[in-house]
XYZ file of C-alpha atoms in Angstrom:
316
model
C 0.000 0.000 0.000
C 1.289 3.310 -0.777
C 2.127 6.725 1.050
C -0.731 8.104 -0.342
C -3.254 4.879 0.626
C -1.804 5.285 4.122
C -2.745 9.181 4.484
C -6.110 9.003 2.885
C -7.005 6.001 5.239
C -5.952 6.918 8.957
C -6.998 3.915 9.709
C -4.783 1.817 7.659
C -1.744 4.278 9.377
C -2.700 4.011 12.949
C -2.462 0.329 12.498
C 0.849 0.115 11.015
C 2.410 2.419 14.055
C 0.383 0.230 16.581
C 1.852 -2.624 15.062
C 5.573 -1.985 14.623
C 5.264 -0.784 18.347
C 4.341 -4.143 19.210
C 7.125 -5.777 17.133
C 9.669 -3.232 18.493
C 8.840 -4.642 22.215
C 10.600 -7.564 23.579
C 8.732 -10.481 23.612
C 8.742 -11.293 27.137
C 7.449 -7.833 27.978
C 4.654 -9.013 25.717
C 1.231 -9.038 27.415
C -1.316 -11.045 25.892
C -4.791 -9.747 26.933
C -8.924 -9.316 25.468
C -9.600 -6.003 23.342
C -10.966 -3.774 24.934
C -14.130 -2.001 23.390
C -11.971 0.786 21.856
C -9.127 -0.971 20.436
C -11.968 -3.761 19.142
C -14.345 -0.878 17.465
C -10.705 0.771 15.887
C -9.870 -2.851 14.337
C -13.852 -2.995 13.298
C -13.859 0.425 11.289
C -10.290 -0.415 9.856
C -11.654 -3.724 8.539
C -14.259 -2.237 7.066
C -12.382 0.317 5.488
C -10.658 -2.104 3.751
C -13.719 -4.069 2.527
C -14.681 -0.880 0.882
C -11.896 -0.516 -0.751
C -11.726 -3.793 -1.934
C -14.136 -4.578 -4.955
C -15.805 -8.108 -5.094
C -13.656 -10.080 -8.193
C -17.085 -11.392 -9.748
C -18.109 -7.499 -10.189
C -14.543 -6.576 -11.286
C -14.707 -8.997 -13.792
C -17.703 -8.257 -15.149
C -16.681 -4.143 -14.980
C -13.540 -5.126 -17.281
C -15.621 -7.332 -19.378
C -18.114 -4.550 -20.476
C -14.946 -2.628 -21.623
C -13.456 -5.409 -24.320
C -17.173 -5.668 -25.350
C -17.704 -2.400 -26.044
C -16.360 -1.190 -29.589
C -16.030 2.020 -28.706
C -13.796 1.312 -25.979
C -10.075 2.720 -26.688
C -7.175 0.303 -26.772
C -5.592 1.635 -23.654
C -8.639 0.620 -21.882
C -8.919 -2.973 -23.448
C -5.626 -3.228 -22.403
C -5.914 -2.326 -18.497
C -9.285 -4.402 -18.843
C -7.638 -7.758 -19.853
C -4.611 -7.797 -17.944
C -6.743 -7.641 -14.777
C -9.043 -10.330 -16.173
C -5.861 -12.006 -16.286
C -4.988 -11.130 -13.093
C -8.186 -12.992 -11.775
C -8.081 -16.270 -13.905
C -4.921 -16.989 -12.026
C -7.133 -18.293 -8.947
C -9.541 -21.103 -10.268
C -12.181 -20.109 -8.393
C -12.269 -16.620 -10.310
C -11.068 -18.712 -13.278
C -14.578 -20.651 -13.156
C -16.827 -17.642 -12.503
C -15.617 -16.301 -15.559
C -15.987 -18.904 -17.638
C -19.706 -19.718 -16.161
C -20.383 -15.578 -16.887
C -19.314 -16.230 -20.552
C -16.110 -13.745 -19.733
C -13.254 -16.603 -20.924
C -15.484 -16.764 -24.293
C -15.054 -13.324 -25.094
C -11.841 -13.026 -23.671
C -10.776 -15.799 -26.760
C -12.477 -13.889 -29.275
C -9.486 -11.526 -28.752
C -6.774 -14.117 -30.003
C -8.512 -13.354 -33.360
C -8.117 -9.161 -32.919
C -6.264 -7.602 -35.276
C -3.987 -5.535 -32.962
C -0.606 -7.567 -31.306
C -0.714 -6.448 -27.871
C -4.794 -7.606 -27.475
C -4.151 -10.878 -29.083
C -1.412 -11.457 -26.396
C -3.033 -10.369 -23.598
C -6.180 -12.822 -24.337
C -3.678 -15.561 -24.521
C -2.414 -14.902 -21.286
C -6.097 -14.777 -20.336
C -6.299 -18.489 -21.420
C -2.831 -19.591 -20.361
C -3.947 -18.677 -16.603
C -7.313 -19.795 -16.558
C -6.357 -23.400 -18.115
C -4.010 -24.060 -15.359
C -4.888 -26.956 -12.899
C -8.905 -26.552 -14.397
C -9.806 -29.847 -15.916
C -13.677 -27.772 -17.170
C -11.689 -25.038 -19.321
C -9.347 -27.337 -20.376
C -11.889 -29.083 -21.812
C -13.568 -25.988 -23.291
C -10.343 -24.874 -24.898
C -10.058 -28.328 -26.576
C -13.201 -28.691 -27.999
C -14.036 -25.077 -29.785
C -12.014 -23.404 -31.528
C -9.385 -22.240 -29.271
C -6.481 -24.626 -29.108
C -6.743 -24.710 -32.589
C -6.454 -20.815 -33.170
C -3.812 -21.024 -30.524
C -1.456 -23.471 -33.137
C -2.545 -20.881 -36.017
C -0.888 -18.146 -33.759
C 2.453 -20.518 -32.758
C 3.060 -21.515 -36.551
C 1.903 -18.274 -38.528
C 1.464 -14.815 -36.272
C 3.537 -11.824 -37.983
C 4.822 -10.472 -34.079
C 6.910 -12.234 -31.899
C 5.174 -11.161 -28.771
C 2.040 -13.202 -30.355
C 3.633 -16.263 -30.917
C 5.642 -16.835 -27.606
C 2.612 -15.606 -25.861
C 0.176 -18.373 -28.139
C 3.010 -20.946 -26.981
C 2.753 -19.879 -23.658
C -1.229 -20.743 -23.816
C -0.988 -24.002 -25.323
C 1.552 -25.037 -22.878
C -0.547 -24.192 -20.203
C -3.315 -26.169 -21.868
C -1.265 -29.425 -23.049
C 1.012 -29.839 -19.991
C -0.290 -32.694 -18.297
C -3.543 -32.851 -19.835
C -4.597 -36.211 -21.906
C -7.471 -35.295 -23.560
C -5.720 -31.801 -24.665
C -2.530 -33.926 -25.867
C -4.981 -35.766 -28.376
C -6.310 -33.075 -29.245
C -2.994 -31.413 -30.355
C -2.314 -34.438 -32.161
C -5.396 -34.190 -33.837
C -4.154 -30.600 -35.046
C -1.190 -31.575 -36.050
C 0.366 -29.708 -33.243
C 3.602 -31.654 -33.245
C 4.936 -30.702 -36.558
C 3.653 -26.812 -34.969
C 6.276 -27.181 -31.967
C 8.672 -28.898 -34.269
C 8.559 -25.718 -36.519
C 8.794 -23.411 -33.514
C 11.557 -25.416 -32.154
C 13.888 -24.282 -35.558
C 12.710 -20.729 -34.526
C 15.860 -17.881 -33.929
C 13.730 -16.007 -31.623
C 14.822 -17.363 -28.518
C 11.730 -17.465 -26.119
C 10.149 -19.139 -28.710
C 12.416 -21.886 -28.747
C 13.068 -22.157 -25.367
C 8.693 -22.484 -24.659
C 9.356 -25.157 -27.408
C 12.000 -27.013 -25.478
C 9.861 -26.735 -22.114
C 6.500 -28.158 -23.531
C 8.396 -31.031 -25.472
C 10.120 -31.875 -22.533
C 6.647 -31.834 -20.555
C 5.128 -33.893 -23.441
C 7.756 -36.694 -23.637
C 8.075 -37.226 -20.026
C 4.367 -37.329 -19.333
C 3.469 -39.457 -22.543
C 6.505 -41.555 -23.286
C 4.991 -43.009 -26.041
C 5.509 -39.861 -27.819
C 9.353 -40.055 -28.224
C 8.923 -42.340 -31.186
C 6.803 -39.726 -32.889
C 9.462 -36.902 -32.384
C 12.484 -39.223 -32.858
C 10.557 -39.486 -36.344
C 10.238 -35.959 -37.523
C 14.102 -35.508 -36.864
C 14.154 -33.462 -32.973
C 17.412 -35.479 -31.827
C 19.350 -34.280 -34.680
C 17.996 -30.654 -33.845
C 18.813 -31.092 -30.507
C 22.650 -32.368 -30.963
C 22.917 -29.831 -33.170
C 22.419 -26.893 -30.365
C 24.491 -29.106 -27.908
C 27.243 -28.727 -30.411
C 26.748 -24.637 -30.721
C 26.478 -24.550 -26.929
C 29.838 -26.442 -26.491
C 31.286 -23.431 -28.585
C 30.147 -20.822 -26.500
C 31.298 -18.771 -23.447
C 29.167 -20.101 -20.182
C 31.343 -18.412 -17.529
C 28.928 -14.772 -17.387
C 26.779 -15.650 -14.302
C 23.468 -15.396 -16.331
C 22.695 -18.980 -16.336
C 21.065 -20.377 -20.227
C 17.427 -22.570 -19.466
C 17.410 -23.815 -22.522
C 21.124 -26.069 -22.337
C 19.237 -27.907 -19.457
C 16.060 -28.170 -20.974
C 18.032 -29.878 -24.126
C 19.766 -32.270 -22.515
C 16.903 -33.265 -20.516
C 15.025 -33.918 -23.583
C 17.075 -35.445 -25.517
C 17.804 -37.785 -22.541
C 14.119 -38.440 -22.285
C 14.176 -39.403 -25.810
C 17.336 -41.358 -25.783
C 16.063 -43.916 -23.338
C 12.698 -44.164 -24.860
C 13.161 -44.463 -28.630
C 15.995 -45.377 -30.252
C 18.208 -42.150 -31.285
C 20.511 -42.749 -33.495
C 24.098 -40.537 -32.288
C 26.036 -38.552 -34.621
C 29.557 -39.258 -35.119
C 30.855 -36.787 -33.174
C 28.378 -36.636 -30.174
C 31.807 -37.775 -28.013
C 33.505 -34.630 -28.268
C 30.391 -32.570 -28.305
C 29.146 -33.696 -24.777
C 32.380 -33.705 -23.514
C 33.113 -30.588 -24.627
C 30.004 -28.885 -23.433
C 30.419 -31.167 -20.023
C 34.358 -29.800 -19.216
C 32.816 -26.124 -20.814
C 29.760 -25.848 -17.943
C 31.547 -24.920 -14.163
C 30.499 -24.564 -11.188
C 27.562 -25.411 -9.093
C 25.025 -23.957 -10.737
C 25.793 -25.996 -14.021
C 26.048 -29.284 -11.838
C 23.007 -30.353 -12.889
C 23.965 -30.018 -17.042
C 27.291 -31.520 -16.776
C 25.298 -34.755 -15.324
C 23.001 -35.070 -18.208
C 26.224 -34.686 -20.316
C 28.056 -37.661 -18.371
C 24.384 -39.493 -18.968
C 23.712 -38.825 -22.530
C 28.114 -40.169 -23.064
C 27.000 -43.194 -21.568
C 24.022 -43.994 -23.577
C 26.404 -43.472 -26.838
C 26.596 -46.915 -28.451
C 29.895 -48.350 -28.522
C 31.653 -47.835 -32.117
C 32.378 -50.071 -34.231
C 34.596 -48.384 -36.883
C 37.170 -46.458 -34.421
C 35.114 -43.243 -35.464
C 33.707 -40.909 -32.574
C 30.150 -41.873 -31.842
């Protein structure tokens, strides 16, 4: 709460110096006794203070929802209006009430809006409300909402859009069966595979994280990846990361998120090893110091071991 909160609310500012006084006093001089009737009708006005302040998330919801319906409504507004719808899909509860009030529905119509920023902001919309709730999970795989989503990964013009759209189906496949079959119904794998080749980063890395997710969950899917060719993609960045500089203490997601995959589908499909994954891994392995790259160098050591054996006195 802010300076200004505090002034305009005495109430909210007598509290605070009431209570660092009590923290400021030793605990053993601490006297525990019942209100009495002033300090108990001082709490009661505070309290309700605050409940005035505070506006009930159904009606919120429903205030920010008029604004993205209205056409007239300027994008500033729209934009305030569905970051706190977003806001409020992070708790299921308010998740549900907005579906049940028709809110999510309109809130997807947005992934379809012409402008960037909107069509990001609704997809942010989805990727919190889909989290953890098994009824909009469902809803998002049966209209026409995952399947915008893919449109968004695989063709949107901004990169904002895309990573954002990635973000959403994530949130939405992670974990989720029905979903899963539903992306493979959309062809959603050749999508991720496409989005894995990507050179904006965030992109890839979201690419990396929800294979990795998919693989581990649903280990029948290695085969299908191992098919379309994501090993060889994935050596091939373990080779470019065993040529670069690791020692700056900003720490790169995405060489963990590799390895794990491509560990994953090492053990569940058969991968076939280039030639020179030897001096790749160890390269990368000796490259990665320190602590925080523990954690990487064992994958490294893992994925050496799973090498087959050569045959022809050629690095494999």
């Amino acid at each position: 709460m802010g300076e200004d909160n505090l002034q305009s609310h005495p109430n909210w500012n007598a509290i605070l110096q009431w209570s660092l006084r009590f923290q400021d006093e030793p605990s053993e001089n601490r006297v525990l006794e019942p209100l009495d009737q002033e300090r108990r009708e001082f709490l009661m006005r505070a309290f309700e203070d605050y409940a005035a302040m505070t506006e009930d998330p159904v009606k919120s919801m429903r205030r920010h929802l008029e604004v993205i319906k209205n056409p007239a409504s300027s994008k500033e507004d729209c934009v305030v209006a569905l970051e706190e719808i977003a806001f409020h899909a992070e708790d299921i509860d308010e998740a549900n009430d907005l579906y049940l009030m028709g809110g999510l529905q309109v809130c997807c119509a947005y992934i379809k809006h012409y402008d960037p920023e909107l069509q990001s902001l609704a997809c942010e919309v989805i990727a919190s409300a889909v989290q953890n709730n098994e009824k909009i999970v469902q809803f998002a795989s049966e209209t026409f909402v995952l399947s915008d989503l893919l449109k968004l990964v695989d063709t949107a013009q901004h990169e904002m859009v895309r990573v954002k759209s990635l973000l959403a189906v994530s949130c939405l496949v992670r974990g989720n069966k029905g979903a899963l079959e539903k992306f493979n119904e959309l062809d959603g794998y050749n999508v991720i595979v496409r989005s894995l080749q990507s050179p904006v980063p965030k992109l890839q890395l979201k690419s990396l994280f929800l294979l990795s997710s998919i693989c581990l969950d649903s280990p029948d899917q290695c085969k299908v990846y191992n098919s379309m060719g994501v090993p060889q993609q994935l050596f091939a960045m373990c080779s470019k990361f065993s040529t670069e500089d690791h020692t700056a203490e900003t720490h790169d997601a995405s060489i963990l998120i590799t390895l794990k995959l491509l560990h994953t589908l090492a053990i569940h499909s058969k991968v076939d090893f280039p030639h020179d994954a030897l001096t790749s891994f160890t390269t990368l392995r000796d490259s990665l110091g320190g602590d925080r790259f523990k954690e990487e160098r064992t994958f490294c050591t893992l994925l050496i071991k799973l090498r087959p054996p050569s045959t022809d006195g050629v690095d494999r």
